[in-house]
GROMACS .gro file of C-alpha atoms in nm:
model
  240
    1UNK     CA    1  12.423  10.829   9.370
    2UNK     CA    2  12.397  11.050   9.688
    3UNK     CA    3  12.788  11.002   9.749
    4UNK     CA    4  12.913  11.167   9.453
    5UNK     CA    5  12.780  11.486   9.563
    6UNK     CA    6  12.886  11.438   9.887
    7UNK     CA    7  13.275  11.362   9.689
    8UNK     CA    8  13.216  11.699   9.523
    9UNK     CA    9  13.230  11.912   9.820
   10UNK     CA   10  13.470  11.697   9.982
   11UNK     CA   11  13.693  11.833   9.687
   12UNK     CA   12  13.567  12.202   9.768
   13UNK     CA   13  13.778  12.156  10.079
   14UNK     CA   14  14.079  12.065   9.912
   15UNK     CA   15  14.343  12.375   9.919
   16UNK     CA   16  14.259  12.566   9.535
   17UNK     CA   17  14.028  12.297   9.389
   18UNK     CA   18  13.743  12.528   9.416
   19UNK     CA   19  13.918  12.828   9.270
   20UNK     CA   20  14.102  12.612   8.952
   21UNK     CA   21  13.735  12.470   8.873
   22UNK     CA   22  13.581  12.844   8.870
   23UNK     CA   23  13.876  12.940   8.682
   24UNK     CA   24  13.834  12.694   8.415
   25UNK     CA   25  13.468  12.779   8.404
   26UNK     CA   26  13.581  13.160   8.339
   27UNK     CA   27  13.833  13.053   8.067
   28UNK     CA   28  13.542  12.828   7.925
   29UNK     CA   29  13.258  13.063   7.893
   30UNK     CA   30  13.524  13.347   7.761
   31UNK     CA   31  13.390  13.304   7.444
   32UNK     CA   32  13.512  13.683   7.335
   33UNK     CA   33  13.828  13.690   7.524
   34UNK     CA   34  13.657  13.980   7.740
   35UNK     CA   35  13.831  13.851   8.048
   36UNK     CA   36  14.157  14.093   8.169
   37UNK     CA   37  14.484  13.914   8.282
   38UNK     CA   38  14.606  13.598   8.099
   39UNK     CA   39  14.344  13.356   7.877
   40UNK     CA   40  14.568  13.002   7.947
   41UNK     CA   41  14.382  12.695   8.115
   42UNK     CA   42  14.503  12.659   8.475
   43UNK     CA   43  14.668  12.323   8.550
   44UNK     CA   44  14.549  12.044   8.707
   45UNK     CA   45  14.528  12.070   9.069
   46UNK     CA   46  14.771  11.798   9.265
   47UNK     CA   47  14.490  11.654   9.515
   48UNK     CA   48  14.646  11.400   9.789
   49UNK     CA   49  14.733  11.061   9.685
   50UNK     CA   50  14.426  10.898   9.829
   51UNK     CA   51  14.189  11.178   9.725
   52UNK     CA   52  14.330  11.166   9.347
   53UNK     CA   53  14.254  10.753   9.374
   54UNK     CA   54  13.869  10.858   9.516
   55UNK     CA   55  13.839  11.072   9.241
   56UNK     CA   56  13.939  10.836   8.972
   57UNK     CA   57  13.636  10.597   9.076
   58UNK     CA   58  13.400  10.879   9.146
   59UNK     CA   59  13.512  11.041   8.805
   60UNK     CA   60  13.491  10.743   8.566
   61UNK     CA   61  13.167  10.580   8.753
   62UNK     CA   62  13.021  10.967   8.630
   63UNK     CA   63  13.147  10.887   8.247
   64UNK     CA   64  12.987  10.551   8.261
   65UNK     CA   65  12.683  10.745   8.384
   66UNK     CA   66  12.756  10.971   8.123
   67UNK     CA   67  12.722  10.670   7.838
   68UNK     CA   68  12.437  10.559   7.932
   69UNK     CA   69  12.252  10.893   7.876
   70UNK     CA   70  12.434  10.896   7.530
   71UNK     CA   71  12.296  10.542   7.454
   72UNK     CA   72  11.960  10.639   7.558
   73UNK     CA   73  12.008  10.956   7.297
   74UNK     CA   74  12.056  10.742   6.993
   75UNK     CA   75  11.758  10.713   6.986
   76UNK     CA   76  11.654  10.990   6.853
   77UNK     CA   77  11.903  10.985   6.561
   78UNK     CA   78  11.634  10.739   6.446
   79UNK     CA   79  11.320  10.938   6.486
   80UNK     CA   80  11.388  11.189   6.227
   81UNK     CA   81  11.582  11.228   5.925
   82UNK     CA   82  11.736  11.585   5.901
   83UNK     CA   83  11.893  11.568   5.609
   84UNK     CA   84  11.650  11.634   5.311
   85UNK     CA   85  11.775  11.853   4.999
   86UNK     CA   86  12.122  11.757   5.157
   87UNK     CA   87  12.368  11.450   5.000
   88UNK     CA   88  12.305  11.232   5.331
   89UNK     CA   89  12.064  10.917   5.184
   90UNK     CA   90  11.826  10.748   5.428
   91UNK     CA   91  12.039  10.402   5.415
   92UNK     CA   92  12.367  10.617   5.534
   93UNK     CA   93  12.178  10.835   5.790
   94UNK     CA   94  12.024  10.474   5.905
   95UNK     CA   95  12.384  10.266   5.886
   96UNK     CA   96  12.541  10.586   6.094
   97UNK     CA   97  12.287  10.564   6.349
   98UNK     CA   98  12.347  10.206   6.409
   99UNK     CA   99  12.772  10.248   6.439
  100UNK     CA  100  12.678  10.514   6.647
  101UNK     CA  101  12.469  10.317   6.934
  102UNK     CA  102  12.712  10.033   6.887
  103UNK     CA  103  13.028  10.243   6.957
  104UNK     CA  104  12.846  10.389   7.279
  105UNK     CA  105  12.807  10.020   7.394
  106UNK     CA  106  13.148   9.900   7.333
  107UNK     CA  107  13.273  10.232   7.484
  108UNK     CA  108  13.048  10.107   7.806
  109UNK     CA  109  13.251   9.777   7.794
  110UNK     CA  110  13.564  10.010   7.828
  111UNK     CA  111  13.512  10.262   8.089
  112UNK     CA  112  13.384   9.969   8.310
  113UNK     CA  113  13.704   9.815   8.271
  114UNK     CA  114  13.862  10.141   8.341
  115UNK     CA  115  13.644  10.213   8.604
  116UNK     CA  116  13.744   9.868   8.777
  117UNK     CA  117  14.086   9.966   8.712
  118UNK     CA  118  14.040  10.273   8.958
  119UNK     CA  119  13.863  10.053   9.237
  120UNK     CA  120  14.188   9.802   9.216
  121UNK     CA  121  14.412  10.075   9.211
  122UNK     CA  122  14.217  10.222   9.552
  123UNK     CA  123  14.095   9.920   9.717
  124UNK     CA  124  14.356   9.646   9.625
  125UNK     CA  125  14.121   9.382   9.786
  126UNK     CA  126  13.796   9.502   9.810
  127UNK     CA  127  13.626   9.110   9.708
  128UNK     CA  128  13.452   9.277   9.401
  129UNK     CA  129  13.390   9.005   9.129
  130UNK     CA  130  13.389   9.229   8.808
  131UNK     CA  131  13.511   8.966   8.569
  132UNK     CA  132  13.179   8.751   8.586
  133UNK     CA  133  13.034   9.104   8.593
  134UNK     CA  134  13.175   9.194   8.283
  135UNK     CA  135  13.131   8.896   8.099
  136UNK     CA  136  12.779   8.912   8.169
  137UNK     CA  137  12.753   9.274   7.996
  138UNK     CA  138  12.945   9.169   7.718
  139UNK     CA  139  12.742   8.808   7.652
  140UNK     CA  140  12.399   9.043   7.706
  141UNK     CA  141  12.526   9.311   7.422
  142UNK     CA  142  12.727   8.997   7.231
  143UNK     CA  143  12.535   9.165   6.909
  144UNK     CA  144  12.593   9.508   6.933
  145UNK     CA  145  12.994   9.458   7.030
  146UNK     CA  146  13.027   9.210   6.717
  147UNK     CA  147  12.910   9.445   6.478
  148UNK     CA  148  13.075   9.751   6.626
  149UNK     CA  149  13.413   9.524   6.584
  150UNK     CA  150  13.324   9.419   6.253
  151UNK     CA  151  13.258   9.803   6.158
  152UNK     CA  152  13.631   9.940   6.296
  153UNK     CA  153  13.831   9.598   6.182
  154UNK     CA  154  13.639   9.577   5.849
  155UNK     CA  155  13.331   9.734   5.661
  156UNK     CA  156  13.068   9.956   5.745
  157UNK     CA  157  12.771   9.841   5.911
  158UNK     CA  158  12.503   9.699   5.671
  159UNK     CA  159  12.210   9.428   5.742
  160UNK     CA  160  11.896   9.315   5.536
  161UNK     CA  161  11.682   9.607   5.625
  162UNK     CA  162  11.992   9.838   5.579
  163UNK     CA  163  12.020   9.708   5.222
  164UNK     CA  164  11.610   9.736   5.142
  165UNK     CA  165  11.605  10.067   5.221
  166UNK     CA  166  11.904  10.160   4.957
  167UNK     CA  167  11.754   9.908   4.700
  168UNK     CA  168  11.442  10.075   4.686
  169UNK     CA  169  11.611  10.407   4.681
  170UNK     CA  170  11.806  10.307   4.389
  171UNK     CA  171  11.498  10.215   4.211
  172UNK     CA  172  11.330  10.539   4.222
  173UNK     CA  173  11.688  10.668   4.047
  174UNK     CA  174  11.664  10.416   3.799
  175UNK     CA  175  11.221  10.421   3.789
  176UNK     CA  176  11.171  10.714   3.906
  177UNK     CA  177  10.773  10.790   3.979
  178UNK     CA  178  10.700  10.433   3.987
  179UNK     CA  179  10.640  10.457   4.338
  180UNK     CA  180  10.936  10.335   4.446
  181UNK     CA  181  10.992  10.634   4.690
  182UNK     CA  182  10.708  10.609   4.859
  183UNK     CA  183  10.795  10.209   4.923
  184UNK     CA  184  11.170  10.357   5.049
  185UNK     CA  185  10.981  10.626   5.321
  186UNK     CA  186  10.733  10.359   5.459
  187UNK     CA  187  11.007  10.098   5.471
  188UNK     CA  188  11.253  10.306   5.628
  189UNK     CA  189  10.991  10.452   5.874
  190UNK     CA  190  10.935  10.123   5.971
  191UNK     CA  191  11.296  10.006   6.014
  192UNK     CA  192  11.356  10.352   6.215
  193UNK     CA  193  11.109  10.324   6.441
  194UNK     CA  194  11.176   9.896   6.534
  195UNK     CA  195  11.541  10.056   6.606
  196UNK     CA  196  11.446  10.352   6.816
  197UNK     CA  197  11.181  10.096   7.071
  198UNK     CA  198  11.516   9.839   7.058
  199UNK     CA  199  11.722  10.140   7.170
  200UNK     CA  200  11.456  10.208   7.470
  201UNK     CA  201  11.508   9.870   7.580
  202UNK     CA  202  11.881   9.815   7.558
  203UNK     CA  203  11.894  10.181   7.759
  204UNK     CA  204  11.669  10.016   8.006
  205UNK     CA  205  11.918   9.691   8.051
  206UNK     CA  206  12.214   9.959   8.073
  207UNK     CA  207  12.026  10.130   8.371
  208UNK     CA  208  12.001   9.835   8.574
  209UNK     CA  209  12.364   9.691   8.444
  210UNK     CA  210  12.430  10.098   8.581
  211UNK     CA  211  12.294  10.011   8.927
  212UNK     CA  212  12.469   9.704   8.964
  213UNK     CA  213  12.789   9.915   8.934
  214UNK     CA  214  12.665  10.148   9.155
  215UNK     CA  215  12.563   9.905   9.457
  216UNK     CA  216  12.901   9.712   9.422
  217UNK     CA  217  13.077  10.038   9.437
  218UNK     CA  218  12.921  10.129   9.793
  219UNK     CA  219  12.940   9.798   9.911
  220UNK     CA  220  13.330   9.762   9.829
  221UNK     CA  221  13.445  10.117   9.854
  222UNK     CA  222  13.438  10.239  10.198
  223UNK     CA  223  13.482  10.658  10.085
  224UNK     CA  224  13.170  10.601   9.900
  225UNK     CA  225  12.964  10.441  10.185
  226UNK     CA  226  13.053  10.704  10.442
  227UNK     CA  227  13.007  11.001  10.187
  228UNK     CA  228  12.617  10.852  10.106
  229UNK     CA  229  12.535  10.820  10.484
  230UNK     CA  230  12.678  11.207  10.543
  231UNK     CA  231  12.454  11.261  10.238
  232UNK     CA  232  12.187  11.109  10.384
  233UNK     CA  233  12.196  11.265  10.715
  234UNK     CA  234  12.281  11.571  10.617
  235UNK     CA  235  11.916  11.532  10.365
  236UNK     CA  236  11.754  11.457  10.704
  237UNK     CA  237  11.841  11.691  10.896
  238UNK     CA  238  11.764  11.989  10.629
  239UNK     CA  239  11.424  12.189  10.697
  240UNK     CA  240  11.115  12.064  10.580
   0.00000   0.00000   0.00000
């Protein structure tokens, strides 16, 4: 989204934003403590109170961004298994992989709310309807949240093709060159790869749920609209 950028040097023009942010980038890359003079974290900078409220949205719309690039990464937790020689079975490696992509979508579920939280808290009544918008999300990914609730509240995450994969590895234990392992490795290349194309798709539904966010946002946030069109002018008027 054009605007954010524009938001971003808008900060550069607050009074020692710039300077705390290359500050923290010094502090961050002192991996040696080479740097003279003291090695603390400046503080936060206080922006204005309107500013601080722009920057909430513009912040947690970039974490929700953020998520959906880490949702889109699980899936290649399920295109390899890097764990041979090492006491990581295929079954766990598989059942971590899956708690993993469903805590990244309930964790989308939460910084939306939070993000709407910073739109109310900016524009009391900007019109937005985020309930319906957020029951959608939730009724679309009904599966995923379930069985990421079921795996904090309850028991690790297990299902049919889960429990194939660590019967047939238990076999070659008990039978071993009975060709058992060779049944686990197809099996669980087949499993891995079904999750890794449902992955591609749910990332797909989370870039368009992404855009929906980001259209309401410049329709009901008036800093947002004005920083795209200076964007946008500004991308005009640069030399071809």
């Amino acid at each position: 989204m054009y605007a954010t950028g524009a938001f971003i040097r808008k900060l550069d023009a607050v009074p020692g934003w710039h300077e705390a942010r290359v500050a923290n980038l010094m502090v961050a890359m002192d991996l040696d403590g080479m740097l003279s003079g003291p090695s603390d974290k400046p503080g936060p900078i206080a922006l204005p109170p309107e500013i601080d409220r722009e920057h909430a949205v513009v912040t947690r719309y970039l974490e929700l961004y953020d998520l959906v690039l880490s949702v889109k990464t699980c899936e290649y937790y399920f295109r390899r298994y890097p764990f041979n020689g090492l006491p990581v079975s295929r079954h766990d490696h598989l059942s971590n992989a899956c708690e993993l992509y469903f805590n990244r979508i309930y964790q989308f579920k939460e910084r939306l709310k939070n993000l709407v939280d910073a739109v109310d808290a900016l524009v009391p009544k900007h019109g937005m309807q985020f309930g319906p918008f957020i029951k959608q999300f939730a009724k679309e990914f009904d599966l995923e949240i379930r069985a990421r609730n079921q795996i904090h509240h309850f028991e690790k995450f297990r299902d049919l093709d889960i429990e194939r994969v660590f019967l047939t590895g238990m076999h070659d234990t008990v039978y071993p060159n009975k060709g058992w392992k060779d049944e686990q490795r197809a099996y669980y290349r087949k499993v891995t790869k079904e999750w890794a194309q449902r992955i591609r798709a749910r990332g797909a539904l989370l870039d368009a749920f992404l855009e929906a966010v980001a259209e309401a946002l410049l329709r009901g946030c008036p800093f947002l609209a004005e920083m795209s069109a200076e964007m946008m002018a500004d991308l005009d008027n640069s030399p071809r």
